[in-house]
Short mmCIF file of C-alpha atoms in Angstrom, two decimals:
data_model
loop_
_atom_site.label_atom_id
_atom_site.label_comp_id
_atom_site.label_asym_id
_atom_site.label_seq_id
_atom_site.Cartn_x
_atom_site.Cartn_y
_atom_site.Cartn_z
CA UNK A 14 38.90 31.55 -15.55
CA UNK A 15 36.44 30.44 -18.14
CA UNK A 16 38.44 31.25 -21.08
CA UNK A 17 37.04 31.37 -24.71
CA UNK A 18 37.56 27.86 -26.11
CA UNK A 19 39.34 29.34 -29.15
CA UNK A 20 40.57 32.71 -28.33
CA UNK A 21 43.67 32.68 -26.06
CA UNK A 22 44.80 29.41 -27.41
CA UNK A 23 45.89 30.83 -30.55
CA UNK A 24 49.56 30.64 -29.54
CA UNK A 25 48.99 27.18 -28.79
CA UNK A 26 49.65 25.07 -31.46
CA UNK A 27 48.76 21.29 -31.57
CA UNK A 28 51.59 20.35 -33.62
CA UNK A 29 53.86 20.92 -30.76
CA UNK A 30 52.15 18.45 -28.45
CA UNK A 31 53.55 14.90 -28.39
CA UNK A 32 51.09 12.05 -29.42
CA UNK A 33 47.96 14.32 -29.81
CA UNK A 34 46.08 13.03 -32.70
CA UNK A 35 44.41 15.55 -34.90
CA UNK A 36 40.75 16.39 -34.21
CA UNK A 37 40.94 15.99 -30.77
CA UNK A 38 41.11 18.59 -27.91
CA UNK A 39 44.08 19.03 -25.78
CA UNK A 40 43.41 17.31 -22.22
CA UNK A 41 42.90 20.45 -20.51
CA UNK A 42 40.14 21.45 -22.59
CA UNK A 43 38.58 18.17 -22.82
CA UNK A 44 38.28 18.38 -19.04
CA UNK A 45 36.61 21.71 -19.47
CA UNK A 46 34.23 20.36 -21.79
CA UNK A 47 33.28 17.19 -20.19
CA UNK A 48 33.66 17.68 -16.68
CA UNK A 49 32.36 19.92 -13.73
CA UNK A 50 35.39 20.63 -11.50
CA UNK A 51 34.04 20.89 -7.85
CA UNK A 52 36.37 23.27 -6.09
CA UNK A 53 36.22 23.97 -2.25
CA UNK A 54 34.09 27.23 -2.83
CA UNK A 55 31.92 26.63 -5.80
CA UNK A 56 31.83 24.27 -8.96
CA UNK A 57 33.19 25.71 -12.15
CA UNK A 58 32.80 24.78 -15.97
CA UNK A 59 29.08 23.77 -15.13
CA UNK A 60 27.49 24.94 -18.25
CA UNK A 61 27.81 22.46 -21.09
CA UNK A 62 29.38 23.83 -24.27
CA UNK A 63 26.63 23.07 -26.73
CA UNK A 64 27.47 25.58 -29.54
CA UNK A 65 28.22 23.55 -32.60
CA UNK A 66 31.09 26.05 -33.53
CA UNK A 67 32.47 26.16 -30.21
CA UNK A 68 36.15 24.58 -31.10
CA UNK A 69 35.88 25.44 -34.60
CA UNK A 70 39.25 27.31 -34.66
CA UNK A 71 40.88 23.98 -33.55
CA UNK A 72 39.24 22.21 -36.31
CA UNK A 73 37.03 20.26 -34.17
CA UNK A 74 33.27 19.78 -34.76
CA UNK A 75 31.20 20.16 -31.70
CA UNK A 76 28.04 19.59 -33.32
CA UNK A 77 26.62 16.15 -32.08
CA UNK A 78 25.19 14.47 -35.02
CA UNK A 79 22.34 11.96 -34.58
CA UNK A 80 24.49 9.11 -35.52
CA UNK A 81 27.07 9.93 -33.00
CA UNK A 82 24.35 10.23 -30.27
CA UNK A 83 22.89 6.85 -31.19
CA UNK A 84 26.39 5.24 -30.99
CA UNK A 85 27.38 6.51 -27.71
CA UNK A 86 23.98 6.50 -25.83
CA UNK A 87 23.88 3.80 -23.17
CA UNK A 88 21.20 2.78 -20.45
CA UNK A 89 22.40 0.81 -17.49
CA UNK A 90 19.67 -0.36 -15.08
CA UNK A 91 21.13 -0.55 -11.46
CA UNK A 92 18.04 -1.44 -9.53
CA UNK A 93 14.44 -2.16 -10.35
CA UNK A 94 11.70 -2.86 -7.87
CA UNK A 95 8.03 -2.65 -7.81
CA UNK A 96 8.16 0.88 -6.73
CA UNK A 97 11.29 2.58 -7.89
CA UNK A 98 14.12 2.24 -10.25
CA UNK A 99 17.62 3.53 -10.37
CA UNK A 100 19.40 3.55 -13.73
CA UNK A 101 22.16 5.44 -15.58
CA UNK A 102 21.95 7.48 -18.78
CA UNK A 103 25.41 7.99 -20.59
CA UNK A 104 25.72 10.38 -23.33
CA UNK A 105 22.90 12.40 -22.94
CA UNK A 106 22.80 16.06 -22.19
CA UNK A 107 21.51 18.00 -18.96
CA UNK A 108 18.78 19.66 -20.95
CA UNK A 109 17.15 16.74 -21.99
CA UNK A 110 17.84 14.87 -18.72
CA UNK A 111 15.86 17.71 -17.04
CA UNK A 112 13.04 17.88 -19.58
CA UNK A 113 12.45 14.06 -18.82
CA UNK A 114 12.59 14.83 -14.98
CA UNK A 115 10.10 17.82 -15.42
CA UNK A 116 7.74 15.81 -17.18
CA UNK A 117 7.88 12.75 -14.79
CA UNK A 118 6.85 15.14 -12.06
CA UNK A 119 4.43 17.48 -13.59
CA UNK A 120 2.87 16.14 -16.91
CA UNK A 121 2.17 12.41 -16.59
CA UNK A 122 -1.57 11.86 -16.05
CA UNK A 123 -2.77 9.98 -12.98
CA UNK A 124 -6.40 9.38 -11.47
CA UNK A 125 -6.98 10.89 -8.13
CA UNK A 126 -10.30 11.98 -6.25
CA UNK A 127 -11.33 15.37 -7.21
CA UNK A 128 -14.78 15.76 -6.23
CA UNK A 129 -16.35 14.81 -2.71
CA UNK A 130 -20.01 14.58 -2.25
CA UNK A 131 -20.42 14.45 1.46
CA UNK A 132 -23.76 13.27 2.63
CA UNK A 133 -22.93 13.24 6.51
CA UNK A 134 -19.72 14.28 8.30
CA UNK A 135 -20.12 14.51 11.89
CA UNK A 136 -16.41 13.94 12.70
CA UNK A 137 -13.96 16.66 13.87
CA UNK A 138 -12.25 16.69 10.75
CA UNK A 139 -13.62 19.53 8.67
CA UNK A 140 -15.19 18.83 5.15
CA UNK A 141 -12.50 20.50 3.19
CA UNK A 142 -9.68 18.88 5.01
CA UNK A 143 -11.21 15.58 4.48
CA UNK A 144 -11.53 16.22 0.82
CA UNK A 145 -8.22 17.34 0.72
CA UNK A 146 -6.72 14.42 2.36
CA UNK A 147 -8.93 12.13 0.02
CA UNK A 148 -7.46 13.73 -2.95
CA UNK A 149 -3.83 12.91 -1.96
CA UNK A 150 -4.58 8.82 -1.64
CA UNK A 151 -2.75 7.57 -4.53
CA UNK A 152 -5.30 4.84 -6.52
CA UNK A 153 -3.95 1.80 -7.99
CA UNK A 154 -5.10 2.13 -11.62
CA UNK A 155 -3.59 2.60 -15.01
CA UNK A 156 -4.63 6.06 -16.18
CA UNK A 157 -4.08 5.01 -19.96
CA UNK A 158 -7.45 3.35 -19.48
CA UNK A 159 -9.45 6.68 -18.95
CA UNK A 160 -10.12 9.88 -20.66
CA UNK A 161 -10.03 13.34 -19.56
CA UNK A 162 -13.08 14.79 -18.02
CA UNK A 163 -13.72 18.41 -19.03
CA UNK A 164 -16.20 20.99 -18.14
CA UNK A 165 -18.85 20.14 -20.95
CA UNK A 166 -18.74 16.36 -20.69
CA UNK A 167 -20.88 14.37 -18.41
CA UNK A 168 -19.07 11.93 -15.89
CA UNK A 169 -19.37 8.40 -17.19
CA UNK A 170 -17.57 5.08 -16.93
CA UNK A 171 -14.85 6.41 -19.31
CA UNK A 172 -13.73 9.29 -17.32
CA UNK A 173 -14.93 8.98 -13.56
CA UNK A 174 -14.22 6.50 -10.74
CA UNK A 175 -16.47 6.40 -7.78
CA UNK A 176 -15.63 5.43 -4.42
CA UNK A 177 -17.74 5.40 -1.28
CA UNK A 178 -16.69 5.77 2.22
CA UNK A 179 -19.28 5.16 4.98
CA UNK A 180 -17.87 4.65 8.54
CA UNK A 181 -19.64 5.11 12.01
CA UNK A 182 -18.12 4.70 15.53
CA UNK A 183 -21.06 3.42 17.72
CA UNK A 184 -21.65 5.03 21.15
CA UNK A 185 -19.75 3.07 23.78
CA UNK A 186 -17.38 1.73 21.50
CA UNK A 187 -13.69 3.05 21.40
CA UNK A 188 -12.34 5.48 18.88
CA UNK A 189 -11.78 4.06 15.34
CA UNK A 190 -9.14 5.28 12.88
CA UNK A 191 -10.44 5.54 9.29
CA UNK A 192 -7.77 4.11 6.95
CA UNK A 193 -7.74 4.08 3.12
CA UNK A 194 -9.12 0.52 2.81
CA UNK A 195 -12.45 1.84 3.83
CA UNK A 196 -12.75 3.24 0.34
CA UNK A 197 -14.87 0.99 -1.63
CA UNK A 198 -15.02 0.89 -4.90
CA UNK A 199 -18.58 1.47 -6.92
CA UNK A 200 -18.39 -0.08 -10.43
CA UNK A 201 -21.82 0.84 -11.36
CA UNK A 202 -21.43 4.71 -10.53
CA UNK A 203 -22.82 7.21 -8.20
CA UNK A 204 -25.54 6.17 -5.90
CA UNK A 205 -26.34 9.77 -4.64
CA UNK A 206 -29.20 11.68 -6.08
CA UNK A 207 -29.09 15.33 -6.76
CA UNK A 208 -31.19 17.56 -4.63
CA UNK A 209 -33.87 19.39 -6.73
CA UNK A 210 -34.67 22.73 -5.33
CA UNK A 211 -37.47 23.11 -7.58
CA UNK A 212 -40.60 22.34 -5.19
CA UNK A 213 -42.86 22.37 -8.06
CA UNK A 214 -41.20 19.53 -10.04
CA UNK A 215 -43.14 16.80 -11.16
CA UNK A 216 -42.75 13.74 -8.76
CA UNK A 217 -42.77 11.32 -11.72
CA UNK A 218 -39.76 13.16 -13.42
CA UNK A 219 -36.49 11.11 -13.09
CA UNK A 220 -34.27 12.28 -10.33
CA UNK A 221 -30.87 13.69 -11.46
CA UNK A 222 -27.94 11.75 -10.47
CA UNK A 223 -24.21 12.71 -10.57
CA UNK A 224 -22.81 10.10 -12.89
CA UNK A 225 -24.19 8.60 -16.18
CA UNK A 226 -22.72 4.99 -16.24
CA UNK A 227 -23.45 3.33 -19.56
CA UNK A 228 -22.18 0.00 -18.21
CA UNK A 229 -20.53 -1.11 -15.26
CA UNK A 230 -16.80 -0.61 -14.84
CA UNK A 231 -16.47 -4.35 -13.80
CA UNK A 232 -17.17 -5.52 -17.35
CA UNK A 233 -13.58 -4.08 -18.35
CA UNK A 234 -11.07 -7.19 -17.91
CA UNK A 235 -8.39 -5.32 -16.55
CA UNK A 236 -10.63 -4.30 -13.64
CA UNK A 237 -11.92 -7.75 -13.13
CA UNK A 238 -8.25 -8.86 -12.47
CA UNK A 239 -7.09 -5.98 -10.57
CA UNK A 240 -10.10 -4.12 -8.90
CA UNK A 241 -9.69 -0.48 -8.38
CA UNK A 242 -8.44 0.30 -4.77
CA UNK A 243 -6.10 2.84 -3.33
CA UNK A 244 -2.55 1.56 -3.62
CA UNK A 245 -1.71 1.63 0.21
CA UNK A 246 -4.55 0.26 2.47
CA UNK A 247 -3.05 1.82 5.70
CA UNK A 248 -3.19 5.48 5.01
CA UNK A 249 -4.90 7.26 7.80
CA UNK A 250 -7.67 9.39 6.46
CA UNK A 251 -9.74 10.49 9.69
CA UNK A 252 -10.35 9.43 13.35
CA UNK A 253 -13.69 9.04 14.90
CA UNK A 254 -14.92 9.23 18.21
CA UNK A 255 -17.84 7.69 19.48
CA UNK A 256 -21.18 8.65 18.02
CA UNK A 257 -19.26 10.21 14.93
CA UNK A 258 -20.11 9.24 11.42
CA UNK A 259 -18.63 9.86 7.94
CA UNK A 260 -20.78 9.03 4.68
CA UNK A 261 -19.36 10.32 1.45
CA UNK A 262 -18.94 9.83 -2.23
CA UNK A 263 -15.79 10.48 -3.87
CA UNK A 264 -15.18 10.89 -7.63
CA UNK A 265 -11.65 10.39 -9.04
CA UNK A 266 -10.98 12.01 -12.46
CA UNK A 267 -7.61 12.07 -14.64
CA UNK A 268 -5.31 15.02 -14.52
CA UNK A 269 -1.72 16.13 -14.55
CA UNK A 270 0.74 17.47 -11.71
CA UNK A 271 0.90 20.91 -13.13
CA UNK A 272 -2.67 21.47 -12.10
CA UNK A 273 -2.34 19.85 -8.85
CA UNK A 274 0.43 17.86 -7.04
CA UNK A 275 -2.07 15.05 -6.33
CA UNK A 276 -1.93 13.98 -9.83
CA UNK A 277 1.70 13.80 -9.82
CA UNK A 278 2.54 9.79 -10.42
CA UNK A 279 5.95 9.89 -8.81
CA UNK A 280 6.65 10.34 -5.25
CA UNK A 281 9.69 12.09 -6.76
CA UNK A 282 12.10 11.77 -9.56
CA UNK A 283 15.62 13.13 -9.55
CA UNK A 284 19.09 12.65 -11.19
CA UNK A 285 22.59 13.44 -10.32
CA UNK A 286 25.69 13.55 -12.52
CA UNK A 287 28.28 10.58 -11.93
CA UNK A 288 30.84 11.92 -9.26
CA UNK A 289 34.53 11.36 -10.26
CA UNK A 290 37.17 11.50 -7.63
CA UNK A 291 40.87 11.63 -8.90
CA UNK A 292 44.07 11.43 -6.80
CA UNK A 293 46.23 14.04 -8.33
CA UNK A 294 49.25 12.58 -6.53
CA UNK A 295 50.12 9.54 -4.79
CA UNK A 296 49.02 9.51 -1.27
CA UNK A 297 50.77 7.20 0.95
CA UNK A 298 50.85 6.03 4.58
CA UNK A 299 49.79 8.58 7.19
CA UNK A 300 48.14 10.66 4.67
CA UNK A 301 46.33 8.13 3.21
CA UNK A 302 44.84 6.95 6.54
CA UNK A 303 43.93 10.37 7.05
CA UNK A 304 42.14 10.65 3.78
CA UNK A 305 40.37 7.31 4.41
CA UNK A 306 38.98 8.55 7.71
CA UNK A 307 37.80 11.77 6.28
CA UNK A 308 35.34 10.57 3.91
CA UNK A 309 31.90 9.74 5.46
CA UNK A 310 30.69 7.52 2.71
CA UNK A 311 34.02 5.37 2.45
CA UNK A 312 35.11 6.34 -1.02
CA UNK A 313 38.67 5.70 -0.28
CA UNK A 314 40.38 2.44 0.58
CA UNK A 315 43.82 1.59 1.45
CA UNK A 316 46.09 -0.86 -0.46
CA UNK A 317 49.26 -2.38 0.69
CA UNK A 318 52.32 -1.86 -1.46
CA UNK A 319 54.32 -4.23 0.35
CA UNK A 320 57.44 -3.18 2.83
CA UNK A 321 54.88 -1.56 5.22
CA UNK A 322 53.98 1.20 2.92
CA UNK A 323 50.22 1.89 2.05
CA UNK A 324 48.66 3.91 -0.65
CA UNK A 325 45.13 5.11 -0.84
CA UNK A 326 43.01 4.42 -3.77
CA UNK A 327 39.46 5.36 -4.99
CA UNK A 328 37.16 2.29 -4.51
CA UNK A 329 33.46 3.81 -4.59
CA UNK A 330 33.40 6.98 -6.31
CA UNK A 331 29.83 6.53 -7.05
CA UNK A 332 28.91 6.78 -3.40
CA UNK A 333 30.60 10.21 -3.36
CA UNK A 334 28.07 13.04 -2.03
CA UNK A 335 30.42 15.60 -2.79
CA UNK A 336 30.37 16.92 0.75
CA UNK A 337 34.17 18.32 0.08
CA UNK A 338 35.51 16.85 3.33
CA UNK A 339 38.54 15.36 1.55
CA UNK A 340 39.70 18.71 0.16
CA UNK A 341 39.06 20.74 3.44
CA UNK A 342 42.00 21.55 5.23
CA UNK A 343 45.42 22.87 3.54
CA UNK A 344 47.02 21.51 0.75
CA UNK A 345 44.29 18.68 0.22
CA UNK A 346 42.86 20.50 -2.99
CA UNK A 347 46.47 19.60 -4.49
CA UNK A 348 45.92 16.01 -3.83
CA UNK A 349 42.35 15.20 -4.42
CA UNK A 350 40.29 16.42 -7.37
CA UNK A 351 36.40 16.22 -7.25
CA UNK A 352 34.60 16.33 -10.53
CA UNK A 353 31.35 15.31 -12.08
CA UNK A 354 30.95 13.85 -15.35
CA UNK A 355 28.65 16.12 -17.59
CA UNK A 356 26.92 13.47 -19.67
CA UNK A 357 26.52 10.40 -17.01
CA UNK A 358 23.10 10.87 -15.26
CA UNK A 359 22.04 8.68 -12.49
CA UNK A 360 18.20 8.98 -12.45
CA UNK A 361 16.17 7.51 -9.54
CA UNK A 362 12.36 7.38 -10.12
CA UNK A 363 10.01 6.68 -6.97
CA UNK A 364 6.51 5.75 -8.40
CA UNK A 365 3.58 6.16 -6.01
CA UNK A 366 1.98 3.16 -7.33
CA UNK A 367 -0.32 3.75 -10.41
CA UNK A 368 2.18 2.60 -12.77
CA UNK A 369 5.36 0.80 -12.44
CA UNK A 370 8.51 3.10 -12.68
CA UNK A 371 9.95 1.76 -16.11
CA UNK A 372 6.52 2.51 -17.54
CA UNK A 373 6.59 5.96 -16.25
CA UNK A 374 9.79 6.86 -17.79
CA UNK A 375 8.73 5.45 -21.23
CA UNK A 376 5.51 7.47 -20.96
CA UNK A 377 7.38 10.54 -20.15
CA UNK A 378 9.70 10.17 -23.32
CA UNK A 379 6.55 9.64 -25.34
CA UNK A 380 5.05 12.91 -23.95
CA UNK A 381 8.36 14.84 -25.03
CA UNK A 382 7.95 13.30 -28.37
CA UNK A 383 4.31 14.56 -28.76
CA UNK A 384 5.07 17.93 -27.55
CA UNK A 385 7.60 18.03 -30.46
CA UNK A 386 5.38 16.93 -33.06
CA UNK A 387 2.79 19.61 -31.69
CA UNK A 388 5.44 22.35 -32.32
CA UNK A 389 6.21 20.64 -35.61
CA UNK A 390 2.72 20.84 -36.93
CA UNK A 391 2.20 24.38 -35.57
CA UNK A 392 4.97 25.57 -37.62
CA UNK A 393 4.06 23.75 -40.80
CA UNK B 21 3.50 32.00 -34.08
CA UNK B 22 6.44 33.37 -35.87
CA UNK B 23 7.72 36.95 -35.52
CA UNK B 24 9.92 37.58 -38.37
CA UNK B 25 10.79 39.91 -41.46
CA UNK B 26 9.12 39.11 -44.74
CA UNK B 27 12.53 40.09 -46.52
CA UNK B 28 14.87 38.25 -44.44
CA UNK B 29 13.44 34.70 -43.42
CA UNK B 30 16.80 33.42 -41.76
CA UNK B 31 16.04 35.39 -38.30
CA UNK B 32 12.96 34.71 -36.44
CA UNK B 33 11.25 34.60 -33.20
CA UNK B 34 8.55 31.78 -32.58
CA UNK B 35 6.41 32.12 -29.63
CA UNK B 36 4.87 28.89 -28.56
CA UNK B 37 1.94 28.99 -26.23
CA UNK B 38 1.20 26.63 -23.46
CA UNK B 39 4.74 25.74 -23.41
CA UNK B 40 7.57 26.26 -20.66
CA UNK B 41 11.16 25.20 -20.04
CA UNK B 42 10.53 21.50 -20.65
CA UNK B 43 10.37 21.84 -24.36
CA UNK B 44 11.98 25.04 -25.01
CA UNK B 45 15.39 24.05 -23.27
CA UNK B 46 15.32 20.82 -25.24
CA UNK B 47 14.58 22.35 -28.44
CA UNK B 48 17.41 25.16 -27.77
CA UNK B 49 19.79 22.19 -27.04
CA UNK B 50 19.14 20.50 -30.51
CA UNK B 51 19.22 23.72 -32.28
CA UNK B 52 22.62 24.63 -30.93
CA UNK B 53 23.79 21.46 -32.31
CA UNK B 54 22.91 22.25 -35.70
CA UNK B 55 25.92 23.85 -37.52
CA UNK B 56 23.49 26.33 -39.63
CA UNK B 57 22.34 28.09 -36.60
CA UNK B 58 24.60 31.22 -35.65
CA UNK B 59 22.27 32.37 -32.54
CA UNK B 60 19.42 30.58 -30.60
CA UNK B 61 18.03 31.12 -27.16
CA UNK B 62 14.83 31.16 -25.54
CA UNK B 63 13.01 33.37 -22.79
CA UNK B 64 9.78 33.22 -20.83
CA UNK B 65 8.57 36.76 -20.43
CA UNK B 66 6.50 36.25 -17.40
CA UNK B 67 6.22 33.05 -15.32
CA UNK B 68 2.59 33.36 -14.82
CA UNK B 69 1.96 33.42 -18.65
CA UNK B 70 2.70 30.12 -20.32
CA UNK B 71 4.51 31.35 -23.27
CA UNK B 72 7.99 30.82 -24.82
CA UNK B 73 9.76 32.69 -27.31
CA UNK B 74 12.39 31.00 -29.24
CA UNK B 75 14.91 33.03 -31.27
CA UNK B 76 16.78 31.45 -34.00
CA UNK B 77 19.16 33.13 -36.28
CA UNK B 78 20.96 31.12 -39.01
CA UNK B 79 23.64 31.33 -41.59
CA UNK B 80 21.12 31.80 -44.46
CA UNK B 81 18.57 29.19 -44.49
CA UNK B 82 14.92 29.82 -43.35
CA UNK B 83 14.69 29.87 -39.64
CA UNK B 84 11.15 27.96 -39.78
CA UNK B 85 13.03 25.16 -41.50
CA UNK B 86 15.97 24.97 -39.19
CA UNK B 87 13.51 24.76 -36.11
CA UNK B 88 11.61 22.01 -37.62
CA UNK B 89 14.70 20.07 -38.34
CA UNK B 90 15.82 20.67 -34.51
CA UNK B 91 12.19 19.30 -33.32
CA UNK B 92 12.69 16.25 -35.61
CA UNK B 93 16.20 15.71 -34.34
CA UNK B 94 14.87 15.89 -30.63
CA UNK B 95 11.96 13.53 -31.69
CA UNK B 96 14.55 11.04 -32.98
CA UNK B 97 16.69 11.39 -30.01
CA UNK B 98 13.50 10.51 -27.88
CA UNK B 99 12.74 7.37 -29.82
CA UNK B 100 16.26 6.18 -29.46
CA UNK B 101 16.24 6.86 -25.64
CA UNK B 102 13.10 5.04 -25.50
CA UNK B 103 14.18 1.87 -27.32
CA UNK B 104 17.71 1.75 -25.48
CA UNK B 105 15.90 2.18 -22.01
CA UNK B 106 13.23 -0.53 -23.03
CA UNK B 107 15.93 -3.05 -24.11
CA UNK B 108 18.22 -2.06 -20.99
CA UNK B 109 15.04 -2.85 -18.68
CA UNK B 110 14.30 -5.94 -20.49
CA UNK B 111 18.04 -7.22 -20.17
CA UNK B 112 18.09 -6.34 -16.42
CA UNK B 113 14.83 -8.40 -15.76
CA UNK B 114 16.29 -11.25 -17.75
CA UNK B 115 19.66 -11.39 -15.79
CA UNK B 116 17.88 -10.97 -12.42
CA UNK B 117 15.49 -13.78 -13.22
CA UNK B 118 18.73 -15.96 -14.26
CA UNK B 119 20.17 -15.02 -11.28
CA UNK B 120 17.04 -15.93 -9.04
CA UNK B 121 17.11 -19.52 -10.64
CA UNK B 122 20.80 -20.06 -10.07
CA UNK B 123 20.50 -18.93 -6.29
CA UNK B 124 17.31 -21.18 -6.17
CA UNK B 125 19.12 -24.13 -7.53
CA UNK B 126 22.65 -23.64 -5.83
CA UNK B 127 21.30 -23.00 -2.44
CA UNK B 128 19.92 -26.06 -0.91
CA UNK B 129 19.80 -24.84 2.80
CA UNK B 130 16.85 -22.57 3.00
CA UNK B 131 18.09 -19.05 2.10
CA UNK B 132 15.89 -16.33 3.79
CA UNK B 133 16.37 -13.53 1.27
CA UNK B 134 13.96 -14.01 -1.61
CA UNK B 135 15.18 -12.52 -4.89
CA UNK B 136 12.26 -9.98 -5.67
CA UNK B 137 11.83 -9.45 -9.55
#
């Protein structure tokens, strides 16, 4: 079915076709090149024909030059909230769209709690479970203001954020739920002191501490306006019964989603190709009613033709989930064609709160550019 | 790292460390668009090792230059995407602000739904 683009069409001459301008593909090949046909059993023509010489025997240049891309590429924002964005990218290929999606999920840096120093934990939640839960709490801070902390570095105010959690449930009082707003930011660094095992150490030597803050993080103007807190104050961290106490310090560092999913800045990011629903023949009267009732998302509408006749039209193709209900049953495949447009992507990005979603996408594109630059410098 | 031949520099395999499908598929796409390329592909020999092998065969020019041009094209495409996206977001925010003002000025009878920007 997927015939080679140039080969078996040698008998086919463009001159025989009426009104086909030179330099354009005949309509069935254009359909194959630009649409994924979603049939009842499986989609076909899913791969994008990228090879620059693909249609060379027909005299058509498939190579997409940069100026063609620049002219045809469009972005349309459909919805933009504080936490999520939905926008359309038209004129781009699946390879690049997928690269953006992968970078959004795995390679954008964020701050998340990595080290938890537990001074006292008499709750029923185990230490490691508590530390794991703390790591997954999203923190509302711009990660671009911080540096990475590597093994040789000392934790200082440029690469660490210190939080403190001290909750106690007194005897006689009812159980309490520890929520994420109990995490207090310590802008001056860690307050705990390292235990020195050396019994013969000089009592006048300075005790070792965990972080070396040169100056308080409060002096940074961004943090004066927006103090560093968890983004959502109502995340349940632990529950305490009477007489139980948790006292710990949590250090947050910068990382990327590839290392651990807690550093992923998006709840998720996904894209889908624009669905296209085409009625291959006129569907009237009873068949039209049947078609309209089949679709669970109301893609079809009925319009009146007058004299009591009705016809089905496609009203909301974008809402189509490709459930293929409309082509189930005998003969419906001849009447309705389900397709996807190969270069129109509907992107949705849901941010966890560190950065607004439009900034996330811009940063993701910047990271792809940096990767390219690294490859270029390696080659030179 | 380039694995090629000293005599024929139009075919080569480039081995990139610390990379994966993210950049390899994008570079392969831009390579395909270049009319000087007769063959291009990438493979990841083992998923636990972060190494990508990109194979480029050209119609005569040095494969290294063709790969560099493809990466440059990809960078220019990214820049264009970024500019277009930023402009689209700005236009959307501006049009939403206008809509919010219109609703506020038209609606005198206390509308419940606030336009959030």
